Short mmCIF file of C-alpha atoms in Angstrom, two decimals:
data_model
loop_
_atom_site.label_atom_id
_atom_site.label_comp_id
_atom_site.label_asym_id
_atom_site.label_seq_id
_atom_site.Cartn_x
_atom_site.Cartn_y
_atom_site.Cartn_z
CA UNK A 230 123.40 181.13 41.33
CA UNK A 231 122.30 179.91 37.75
CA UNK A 232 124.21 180.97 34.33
CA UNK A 233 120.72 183.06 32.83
CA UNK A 234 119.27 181.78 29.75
CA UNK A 235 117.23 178.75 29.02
CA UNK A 236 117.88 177.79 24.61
CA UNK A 237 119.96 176.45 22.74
CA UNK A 238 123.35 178.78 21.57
CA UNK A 239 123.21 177.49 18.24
CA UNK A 240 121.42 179.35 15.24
CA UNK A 241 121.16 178.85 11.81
CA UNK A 242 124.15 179.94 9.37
CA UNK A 243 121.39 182.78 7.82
CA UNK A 244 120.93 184.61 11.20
CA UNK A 245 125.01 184.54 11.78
CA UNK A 246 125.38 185.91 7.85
CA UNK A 247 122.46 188.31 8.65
CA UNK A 248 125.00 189.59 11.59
CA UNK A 249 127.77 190.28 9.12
CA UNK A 250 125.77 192.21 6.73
CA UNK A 251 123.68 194.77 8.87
CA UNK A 252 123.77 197.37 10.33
CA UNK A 253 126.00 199.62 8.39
CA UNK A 254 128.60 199.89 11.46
CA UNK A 255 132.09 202.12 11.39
CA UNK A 256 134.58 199.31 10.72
CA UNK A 257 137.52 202.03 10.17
CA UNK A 258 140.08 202.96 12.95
CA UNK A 259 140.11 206.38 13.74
CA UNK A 260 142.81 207.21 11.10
CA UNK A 261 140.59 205.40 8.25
CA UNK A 262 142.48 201.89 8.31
CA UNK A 263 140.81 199.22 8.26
CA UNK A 264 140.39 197.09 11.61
CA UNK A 265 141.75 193.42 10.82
CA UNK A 266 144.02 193.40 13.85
CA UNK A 267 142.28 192.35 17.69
CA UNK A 268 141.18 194.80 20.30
CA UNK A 269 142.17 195.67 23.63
CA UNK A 270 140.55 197.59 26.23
CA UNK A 271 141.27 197.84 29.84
CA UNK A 272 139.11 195.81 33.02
CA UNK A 273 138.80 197.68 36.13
CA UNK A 274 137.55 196.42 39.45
CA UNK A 275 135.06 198.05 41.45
CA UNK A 276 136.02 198.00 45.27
CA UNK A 277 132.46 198.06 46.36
CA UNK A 278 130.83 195.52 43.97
CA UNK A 279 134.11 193.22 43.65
CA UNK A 280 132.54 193.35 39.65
CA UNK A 281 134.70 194.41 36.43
CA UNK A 282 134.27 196.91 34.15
CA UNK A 283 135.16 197.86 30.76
CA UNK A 284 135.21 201.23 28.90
CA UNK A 285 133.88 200.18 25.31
CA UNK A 286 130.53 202.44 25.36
CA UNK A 287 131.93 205.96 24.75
CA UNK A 288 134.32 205.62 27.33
CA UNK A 289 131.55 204.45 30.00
CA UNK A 290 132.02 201.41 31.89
CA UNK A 291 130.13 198.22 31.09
CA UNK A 292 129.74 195.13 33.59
CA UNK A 293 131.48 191.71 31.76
CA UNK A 294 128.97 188.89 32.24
CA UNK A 295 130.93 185.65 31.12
CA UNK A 296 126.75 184.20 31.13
CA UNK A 297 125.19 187.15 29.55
CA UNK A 298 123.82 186.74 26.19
CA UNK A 299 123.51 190.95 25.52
CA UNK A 300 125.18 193.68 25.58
CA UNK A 301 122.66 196.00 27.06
CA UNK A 302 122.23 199.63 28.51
CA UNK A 303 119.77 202.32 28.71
CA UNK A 304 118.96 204.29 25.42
CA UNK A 305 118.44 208.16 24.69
CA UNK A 306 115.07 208.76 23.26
CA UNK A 307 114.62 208.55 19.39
CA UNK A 308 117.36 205.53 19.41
CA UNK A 309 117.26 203.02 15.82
CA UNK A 310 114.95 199.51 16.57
CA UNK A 311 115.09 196.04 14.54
CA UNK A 312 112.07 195.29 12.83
CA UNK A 313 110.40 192.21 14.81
CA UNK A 314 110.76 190.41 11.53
CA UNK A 315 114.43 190.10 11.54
CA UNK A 316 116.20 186.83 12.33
CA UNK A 317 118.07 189.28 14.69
CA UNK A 318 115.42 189.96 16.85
CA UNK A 319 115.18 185.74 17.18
CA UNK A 320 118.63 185.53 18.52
CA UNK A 321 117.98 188.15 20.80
CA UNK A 322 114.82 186.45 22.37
CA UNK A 323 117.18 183.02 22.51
CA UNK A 324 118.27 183.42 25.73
CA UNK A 325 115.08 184.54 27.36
CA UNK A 326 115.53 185.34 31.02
CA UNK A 327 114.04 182.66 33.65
CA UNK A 328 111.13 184.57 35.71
CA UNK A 329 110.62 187.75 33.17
CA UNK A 330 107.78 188.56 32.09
CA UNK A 331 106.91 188.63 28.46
CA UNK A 332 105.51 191.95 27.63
CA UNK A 333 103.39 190.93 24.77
CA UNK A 334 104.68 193.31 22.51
CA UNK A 335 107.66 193.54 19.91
CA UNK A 336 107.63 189.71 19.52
CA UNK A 337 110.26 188.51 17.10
CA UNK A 338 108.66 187.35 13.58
CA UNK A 339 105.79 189.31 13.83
CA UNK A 340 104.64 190.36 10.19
CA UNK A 341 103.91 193.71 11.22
CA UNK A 342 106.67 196.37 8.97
CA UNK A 343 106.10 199.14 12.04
CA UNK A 344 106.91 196.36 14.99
CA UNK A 345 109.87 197.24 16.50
CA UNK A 346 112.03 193.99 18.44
CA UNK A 347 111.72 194.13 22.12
CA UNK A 348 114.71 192.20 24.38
CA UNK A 349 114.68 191.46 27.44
CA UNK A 350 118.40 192.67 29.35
CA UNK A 351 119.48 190.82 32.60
CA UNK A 352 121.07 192.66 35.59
CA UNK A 353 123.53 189.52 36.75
CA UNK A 354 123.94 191.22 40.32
CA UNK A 355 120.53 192.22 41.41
CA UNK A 356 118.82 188.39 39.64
CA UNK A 357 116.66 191.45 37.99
CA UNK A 358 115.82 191.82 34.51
CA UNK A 359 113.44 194.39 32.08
CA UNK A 360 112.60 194.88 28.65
CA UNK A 361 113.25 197.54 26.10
CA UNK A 362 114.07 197.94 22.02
CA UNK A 363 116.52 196.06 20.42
CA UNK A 364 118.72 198.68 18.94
CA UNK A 365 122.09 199.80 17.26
CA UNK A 366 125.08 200.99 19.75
CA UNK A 367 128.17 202.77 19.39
CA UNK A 368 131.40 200.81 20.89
CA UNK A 369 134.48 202.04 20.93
CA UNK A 370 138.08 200.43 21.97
CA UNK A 371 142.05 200.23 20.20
CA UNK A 372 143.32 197.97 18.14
CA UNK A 373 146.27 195.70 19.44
CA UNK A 374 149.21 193.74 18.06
CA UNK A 375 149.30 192.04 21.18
CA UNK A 376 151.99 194.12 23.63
CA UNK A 377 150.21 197.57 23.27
CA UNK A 378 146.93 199.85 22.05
CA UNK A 379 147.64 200.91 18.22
CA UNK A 380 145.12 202.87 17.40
CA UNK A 381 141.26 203.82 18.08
CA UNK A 382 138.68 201.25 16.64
CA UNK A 383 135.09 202.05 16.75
CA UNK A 384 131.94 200.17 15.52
CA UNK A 385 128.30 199.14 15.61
CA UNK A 386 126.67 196.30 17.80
CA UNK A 387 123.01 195.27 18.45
CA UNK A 388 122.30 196.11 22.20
CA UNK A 389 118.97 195.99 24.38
CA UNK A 390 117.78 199.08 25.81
CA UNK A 391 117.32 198.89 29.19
CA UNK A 392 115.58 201.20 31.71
CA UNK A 393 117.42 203.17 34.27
CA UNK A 394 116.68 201.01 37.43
CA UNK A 395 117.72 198.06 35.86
CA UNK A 396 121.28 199.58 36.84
CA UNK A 397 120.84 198.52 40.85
CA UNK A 398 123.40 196.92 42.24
CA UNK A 399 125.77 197.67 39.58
CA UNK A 400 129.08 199.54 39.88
CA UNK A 401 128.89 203.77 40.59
CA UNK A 402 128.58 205.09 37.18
CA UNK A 403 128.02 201.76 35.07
CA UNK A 404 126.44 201.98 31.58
CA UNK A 405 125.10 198.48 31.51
CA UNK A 406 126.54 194.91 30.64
CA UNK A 407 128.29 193.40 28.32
CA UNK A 408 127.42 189.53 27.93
CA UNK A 409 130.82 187.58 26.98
CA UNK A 410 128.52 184.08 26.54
CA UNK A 411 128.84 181.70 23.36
CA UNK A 412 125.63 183.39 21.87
CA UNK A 413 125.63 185.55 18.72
CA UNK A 414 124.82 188.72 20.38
CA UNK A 415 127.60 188.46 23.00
CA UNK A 416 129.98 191.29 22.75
CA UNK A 417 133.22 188.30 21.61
CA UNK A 418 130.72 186.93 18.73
CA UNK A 419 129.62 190.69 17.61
CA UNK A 420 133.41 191.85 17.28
CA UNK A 421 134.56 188.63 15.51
CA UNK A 422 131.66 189.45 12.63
CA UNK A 423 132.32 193.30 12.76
CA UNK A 424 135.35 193.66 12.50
CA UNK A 425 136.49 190.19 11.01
CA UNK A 426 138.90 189.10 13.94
CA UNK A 427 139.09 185.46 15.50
CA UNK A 428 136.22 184.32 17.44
CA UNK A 429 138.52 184.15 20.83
CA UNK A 430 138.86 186.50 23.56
CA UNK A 431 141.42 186.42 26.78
CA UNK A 432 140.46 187.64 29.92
CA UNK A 433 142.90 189.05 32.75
CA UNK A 434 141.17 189.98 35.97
CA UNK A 435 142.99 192.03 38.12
CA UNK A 436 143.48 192.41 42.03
CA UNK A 437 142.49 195.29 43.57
CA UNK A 438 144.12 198.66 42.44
CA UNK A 439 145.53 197.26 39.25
CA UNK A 440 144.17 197.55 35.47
CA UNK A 441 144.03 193.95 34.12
CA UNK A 442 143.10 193.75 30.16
CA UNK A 443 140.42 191.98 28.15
CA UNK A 444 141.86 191.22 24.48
CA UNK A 445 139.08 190.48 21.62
CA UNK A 446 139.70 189.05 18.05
CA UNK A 447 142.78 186.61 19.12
CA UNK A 448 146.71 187.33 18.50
CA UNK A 449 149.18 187.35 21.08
CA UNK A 450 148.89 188.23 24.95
CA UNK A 451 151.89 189.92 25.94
CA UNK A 452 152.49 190.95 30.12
CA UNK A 453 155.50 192.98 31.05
CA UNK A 454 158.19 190.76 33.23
CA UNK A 455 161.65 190.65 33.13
CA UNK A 456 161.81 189.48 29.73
CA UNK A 457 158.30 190.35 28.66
CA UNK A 458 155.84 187.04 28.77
CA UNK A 459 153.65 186.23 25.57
CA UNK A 460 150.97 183.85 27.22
CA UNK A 461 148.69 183.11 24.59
CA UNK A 462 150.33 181.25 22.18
CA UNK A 463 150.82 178.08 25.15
CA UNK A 464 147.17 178.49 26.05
CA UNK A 465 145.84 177.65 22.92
CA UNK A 466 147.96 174.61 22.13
CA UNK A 467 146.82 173.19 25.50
CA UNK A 468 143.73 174.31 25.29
CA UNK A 469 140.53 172.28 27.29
CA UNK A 470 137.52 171.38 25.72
CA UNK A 471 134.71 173.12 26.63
CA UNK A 472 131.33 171.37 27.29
CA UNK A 473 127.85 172.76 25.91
CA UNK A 474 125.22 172.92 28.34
CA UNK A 475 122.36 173.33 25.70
CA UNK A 476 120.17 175.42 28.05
CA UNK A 477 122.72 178.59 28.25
CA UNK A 478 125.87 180.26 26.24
CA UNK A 479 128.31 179.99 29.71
CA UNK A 480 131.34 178.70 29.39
CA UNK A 481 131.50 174.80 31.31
CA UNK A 482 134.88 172.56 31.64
CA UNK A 483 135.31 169.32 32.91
CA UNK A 484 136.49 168.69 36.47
CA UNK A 485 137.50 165.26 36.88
CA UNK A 486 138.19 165.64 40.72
CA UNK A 487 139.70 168.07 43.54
CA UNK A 488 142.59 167.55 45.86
CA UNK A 489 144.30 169.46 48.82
CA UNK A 490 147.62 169.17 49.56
CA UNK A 491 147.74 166.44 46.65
CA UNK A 492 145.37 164.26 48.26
CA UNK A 493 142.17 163.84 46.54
CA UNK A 494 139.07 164.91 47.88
CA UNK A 495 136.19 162.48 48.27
CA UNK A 496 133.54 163.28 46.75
CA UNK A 497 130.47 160.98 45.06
CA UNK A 498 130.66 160.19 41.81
CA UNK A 499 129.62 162.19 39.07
CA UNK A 500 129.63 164.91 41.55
CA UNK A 501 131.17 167.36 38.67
CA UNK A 502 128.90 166.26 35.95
CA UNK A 503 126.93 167.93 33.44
CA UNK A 504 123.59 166.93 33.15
CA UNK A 505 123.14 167.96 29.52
CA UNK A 506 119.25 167.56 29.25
CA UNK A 507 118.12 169.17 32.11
CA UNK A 508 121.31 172.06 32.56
CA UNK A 509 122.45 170.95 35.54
CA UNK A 510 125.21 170.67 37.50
CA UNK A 511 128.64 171.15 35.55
CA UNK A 512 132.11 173.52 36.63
CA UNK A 513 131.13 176.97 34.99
CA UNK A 514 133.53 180.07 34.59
CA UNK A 515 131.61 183.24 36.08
CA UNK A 516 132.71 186.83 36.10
CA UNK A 517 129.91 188.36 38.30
CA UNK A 518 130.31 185.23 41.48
CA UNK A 519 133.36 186.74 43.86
CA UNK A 520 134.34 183.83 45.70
CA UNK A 521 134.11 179.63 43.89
CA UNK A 522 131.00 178.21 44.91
CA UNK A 523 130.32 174.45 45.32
CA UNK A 524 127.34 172.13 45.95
CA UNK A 525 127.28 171.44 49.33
CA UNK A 526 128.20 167.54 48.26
CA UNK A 527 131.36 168.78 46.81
CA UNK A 528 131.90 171.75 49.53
CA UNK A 529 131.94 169.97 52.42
CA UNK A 530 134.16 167.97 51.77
CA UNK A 531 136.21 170.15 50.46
CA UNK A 532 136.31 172.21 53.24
CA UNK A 533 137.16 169.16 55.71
CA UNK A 534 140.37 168.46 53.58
CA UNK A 535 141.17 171.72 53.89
CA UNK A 536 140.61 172.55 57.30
CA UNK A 537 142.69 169.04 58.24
CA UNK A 538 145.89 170.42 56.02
CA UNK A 539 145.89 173.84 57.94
CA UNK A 540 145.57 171.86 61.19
CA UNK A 541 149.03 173.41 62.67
CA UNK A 542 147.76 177.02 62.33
CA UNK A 543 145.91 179.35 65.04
CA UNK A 544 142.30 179.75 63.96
CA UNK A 545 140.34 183.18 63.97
CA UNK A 546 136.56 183.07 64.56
CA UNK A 547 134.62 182.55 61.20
CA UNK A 548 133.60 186.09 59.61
CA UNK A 549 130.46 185.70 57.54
CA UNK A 550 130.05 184.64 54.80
CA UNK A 551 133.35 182.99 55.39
CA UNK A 552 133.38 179.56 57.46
CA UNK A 553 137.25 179.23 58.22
CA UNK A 554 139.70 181.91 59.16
CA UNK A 555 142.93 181.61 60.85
CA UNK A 556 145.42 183.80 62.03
CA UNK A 557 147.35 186.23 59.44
CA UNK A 558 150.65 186.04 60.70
CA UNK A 559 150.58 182.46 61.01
CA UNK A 560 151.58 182.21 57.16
CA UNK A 561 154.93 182.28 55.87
CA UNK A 562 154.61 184.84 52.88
CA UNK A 563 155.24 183.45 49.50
CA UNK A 564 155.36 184.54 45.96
CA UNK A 565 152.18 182.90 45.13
CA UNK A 566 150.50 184.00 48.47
CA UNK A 567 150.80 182.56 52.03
CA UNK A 568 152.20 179.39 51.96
CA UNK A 569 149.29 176.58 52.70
CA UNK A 570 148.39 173.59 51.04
CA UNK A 571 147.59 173.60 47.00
CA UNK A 572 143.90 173.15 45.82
CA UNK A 573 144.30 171.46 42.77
CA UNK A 574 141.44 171.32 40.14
CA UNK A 575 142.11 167.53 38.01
CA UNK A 576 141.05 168.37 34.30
CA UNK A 577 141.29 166.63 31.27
CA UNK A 578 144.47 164.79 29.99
CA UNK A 579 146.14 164.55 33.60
CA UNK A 580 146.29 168.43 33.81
CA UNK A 581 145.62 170.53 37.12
CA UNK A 582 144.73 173.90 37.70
CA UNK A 583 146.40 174.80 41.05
CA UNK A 584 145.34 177.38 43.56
CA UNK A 585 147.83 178.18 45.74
CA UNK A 586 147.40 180.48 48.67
CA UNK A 587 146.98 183.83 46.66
CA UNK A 588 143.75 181.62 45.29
CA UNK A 589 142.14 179.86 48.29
CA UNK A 590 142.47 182.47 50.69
CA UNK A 591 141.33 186.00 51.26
CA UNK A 592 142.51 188.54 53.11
CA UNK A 593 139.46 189.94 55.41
CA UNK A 594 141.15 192.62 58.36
CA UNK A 595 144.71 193.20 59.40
CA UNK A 596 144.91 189.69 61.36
CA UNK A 597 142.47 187.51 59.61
CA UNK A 598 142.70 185.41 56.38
CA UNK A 599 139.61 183.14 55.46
CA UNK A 600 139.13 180.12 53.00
CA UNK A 601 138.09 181.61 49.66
CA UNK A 602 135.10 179.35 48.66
CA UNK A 603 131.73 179.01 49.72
CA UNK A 604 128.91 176.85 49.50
CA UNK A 605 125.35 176.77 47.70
CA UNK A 606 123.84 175.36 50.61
CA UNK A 607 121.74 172.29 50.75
CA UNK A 608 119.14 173.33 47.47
CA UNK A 609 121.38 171.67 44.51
CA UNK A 610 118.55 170.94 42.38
CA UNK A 611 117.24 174.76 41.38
CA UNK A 612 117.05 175.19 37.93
CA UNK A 613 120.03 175.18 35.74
CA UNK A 614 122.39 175.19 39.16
CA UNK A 615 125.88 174.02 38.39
CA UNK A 616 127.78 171.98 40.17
CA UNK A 617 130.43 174.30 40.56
CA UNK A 618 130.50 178.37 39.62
CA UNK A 619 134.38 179.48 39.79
CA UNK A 620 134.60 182.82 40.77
CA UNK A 621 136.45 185.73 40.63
CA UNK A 622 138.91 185.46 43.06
CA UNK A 623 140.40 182.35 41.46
CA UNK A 624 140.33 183.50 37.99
CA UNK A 625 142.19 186.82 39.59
CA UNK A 626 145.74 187.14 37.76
CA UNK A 627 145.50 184.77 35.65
CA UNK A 628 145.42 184.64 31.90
CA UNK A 629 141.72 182.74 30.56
CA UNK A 630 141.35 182.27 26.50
CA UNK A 631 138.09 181.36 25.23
CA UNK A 632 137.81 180.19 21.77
CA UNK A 633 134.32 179.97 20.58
CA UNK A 634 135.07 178.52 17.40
CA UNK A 635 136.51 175.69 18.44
CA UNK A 636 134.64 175.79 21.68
CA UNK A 637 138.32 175.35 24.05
CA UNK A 638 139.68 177.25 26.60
CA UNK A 639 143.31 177.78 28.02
CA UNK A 640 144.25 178.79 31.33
CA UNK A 641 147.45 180.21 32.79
CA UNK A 642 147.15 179.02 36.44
CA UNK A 643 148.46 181.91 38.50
CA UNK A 644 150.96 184.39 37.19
CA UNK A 645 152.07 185.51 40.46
CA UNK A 646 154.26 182.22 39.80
CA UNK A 647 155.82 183.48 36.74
CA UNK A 648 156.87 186.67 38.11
CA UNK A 649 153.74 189.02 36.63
CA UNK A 650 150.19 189.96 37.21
CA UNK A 651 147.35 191.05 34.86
CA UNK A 652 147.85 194.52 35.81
CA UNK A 653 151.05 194.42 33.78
CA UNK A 654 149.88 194.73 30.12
CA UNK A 655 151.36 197.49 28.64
CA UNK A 656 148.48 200.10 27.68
CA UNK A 657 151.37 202.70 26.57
CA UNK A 658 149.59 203.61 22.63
CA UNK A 659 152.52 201.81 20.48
CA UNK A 660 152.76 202.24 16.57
CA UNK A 661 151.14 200.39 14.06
#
């Protein structure tokens, strides 16, 4: 339930520099220009795992961990290490997993010109994590002006190795992760220093059967519609601040409050909060968590508000892990889902982020829709629990920019509303 990772994101300017400078990396496009524009690849979901995937390893499929500090997969024997002496091999021992075992070997700033810098990967589905070399991979994507793939783009990242099993419980046919977090080593930070693109990325989760689109390096966000919609440009001038929990790289924002059907939701005070010194509590974006889940403080109530605004409609008997269903074809069918009351999320400067019906519920069988959120249950004090972990199903079609340089991020609210979904970027290859 925790974001992974227990330091600080910040590191000294000479480790970031250090990032620019090595490895020698292929910073050309396949046709020998030079990558300055932002990169696109595609986000699939996997039906069985209800996790997202995208192609940037040689075409093979790598789980996006909004918490994960590494991009990590297994390695072919006689793969290139990072001396333990390297300030690299420091940031990648940062974000040491809670509950993994040191191994005692490959320890960064060891002396030793023949130690090679272990890492320690973490498998965000199974809770799992192992240990293998630090080491130089091969990704691979397009370059983008925003509305369409240019042309190929391939370069050089540090990645842990990771051993084969560390794969359970990820998607058929996964390579590994790749960690989106605030940390220098995140996939976002390593393509903003490779290939000298904006520290931002924008994230469009799709529903099921449709290809949404991850966009790295910053520009313009452009969805077909009827005429086409450039999102990105609105996000970042109203961008919300993001909070730094000091004890992990995921991404927090503050909640001020929650209310159904416009009526606020009581809940105790400070219920929201970030506890910055012990990494508590907080609203965190998370892209491996399917459905919101809440403190049981803030869920129950929740739920009760709810539960009185649908009062009118036929109930189903709750389906675990859900606890409220009602009857399908009680809902009037709208463009932003069945029509029931708004969840609105109250942020900073008087804005909401409202989930409408496409958001708070969830289709389960033919005659049965059930409330979308869940609860932690009564243990709110494990370490580094938030308050609240928003899930996939309400960041589902819509548009989320992070900017870790100015440490903001934008959200769309749903673009059912506006006519489009995230499967409607155009991956057509355009001309540069």
């Amino acid at each position: 339930m925790s974001p992974h990772g227990s330091s600080s994101p910040g590191l000294p300017l000479f480790v970031l520099s250090l990032l620019l400078l090595s490895p020698p990396g292929t910073l050309a496009g396949g046709d020998g220009r030079p990558p300055s524009k932002p990169i696109v690849t595609p986000i699939s979901k996997d039906g069985s795992t209800s996790l997202y995937t995208i192609p940037v390893k040689g075409g093979a499929p790598l789980v996006l961990d909004l918490a994960g500090p590494l991009v990590w997969s297994p390695c072919q024997p006689g793969h290139r290490t990072v001396p333990c002496k390297s300030s690299v091999c420091t940031a990648a021992n940062r974000n040491h997993p809670a509950n993994c075992a040191y191994t005692g070997t490959g320890q960064p700033g060891s002396p030793d010109p023949t130690c090679a810098c272990t890492a320690y990967p973490y498998n965000p589905a199974s809770g799992q994590c192992g240990s293998g070399d630090l080491t130089i991979a091969p990704l691979s994507s397009n370059a983008t002006d925003g509305k369409n793939p240019l042309f190929p783009v391939s370069f050089s990242a540090y990645a842990a190795c990771a051993p084969d099993g560390l794969l359970a419980s990820l998607p058929s046919g996964a390579a590994g992760v790749a960690g989106l977090s605030r940390q220098p080593l995140s996939l976002p930070s390593q393509v903003a220093s490779r290939l000298k693109v904006a520290k931002q990325f924008a994230l469009c989760l799709p529903g099921g059967g449709q290809t949404g689109a991850a966009i790295f390096g910053g520009g313009p966000f452009e969805l077909q519609a009827a005429p086409p919609m450039e999102l990105a440009e609105d996000l970042r001038k109203n961008a919300l601040p993001l909070l730094v929990n000091p004890k992990n790289g995921a991404y927090y924002f503050r909640v001020h409050g929650i209310a159904v059907n416009q009526a606020q939701v009581p809940v105790p005070g400070g219920a929201f909060d970030l506890d910055r010194r012990q990494g508590t509590g907080g609203v965190v974006f998370s892209t491996v968590t399917r459905f919101t889940t809440l403190r049981s403080d803030i869920f129950s109530p929740l739920i009760n508000a709810f539960d009185a605004a649908t009062s009118g409609i036929p109930r189903r008997k709750p389906m675990p892990p859900y606890d409220l269903c009602y009857e399908a074809s009680a809902f009037s069918s709208t463009r932003v889902g069945p029509g029931v009351a708004n969840i609105d999320l109250m942020l900073d400067g008087g804005r909401t982020w409202t989930l409408p019906g496409a958001s708070s519920l969830v289709q389960v069988d033919e005659r049965t829709l059930c409330f979308a959120f869940q609860s932690m249950g009564s243990e709110s004090t494990v370490a580094n629990s938030p308050a609240v972990i928003i899930g996939t199903h309400q960041m589902e079609n819509n548009l989320v920019l992070f900017d870790l340089e100015k440490g903001t991020v934008g959200i769309s609210g749903l673009l059912l509303g506006r006519r489009t979904t995230c499967g409607n970027f155009n991956f057509a290859m355009g001309s540069s």
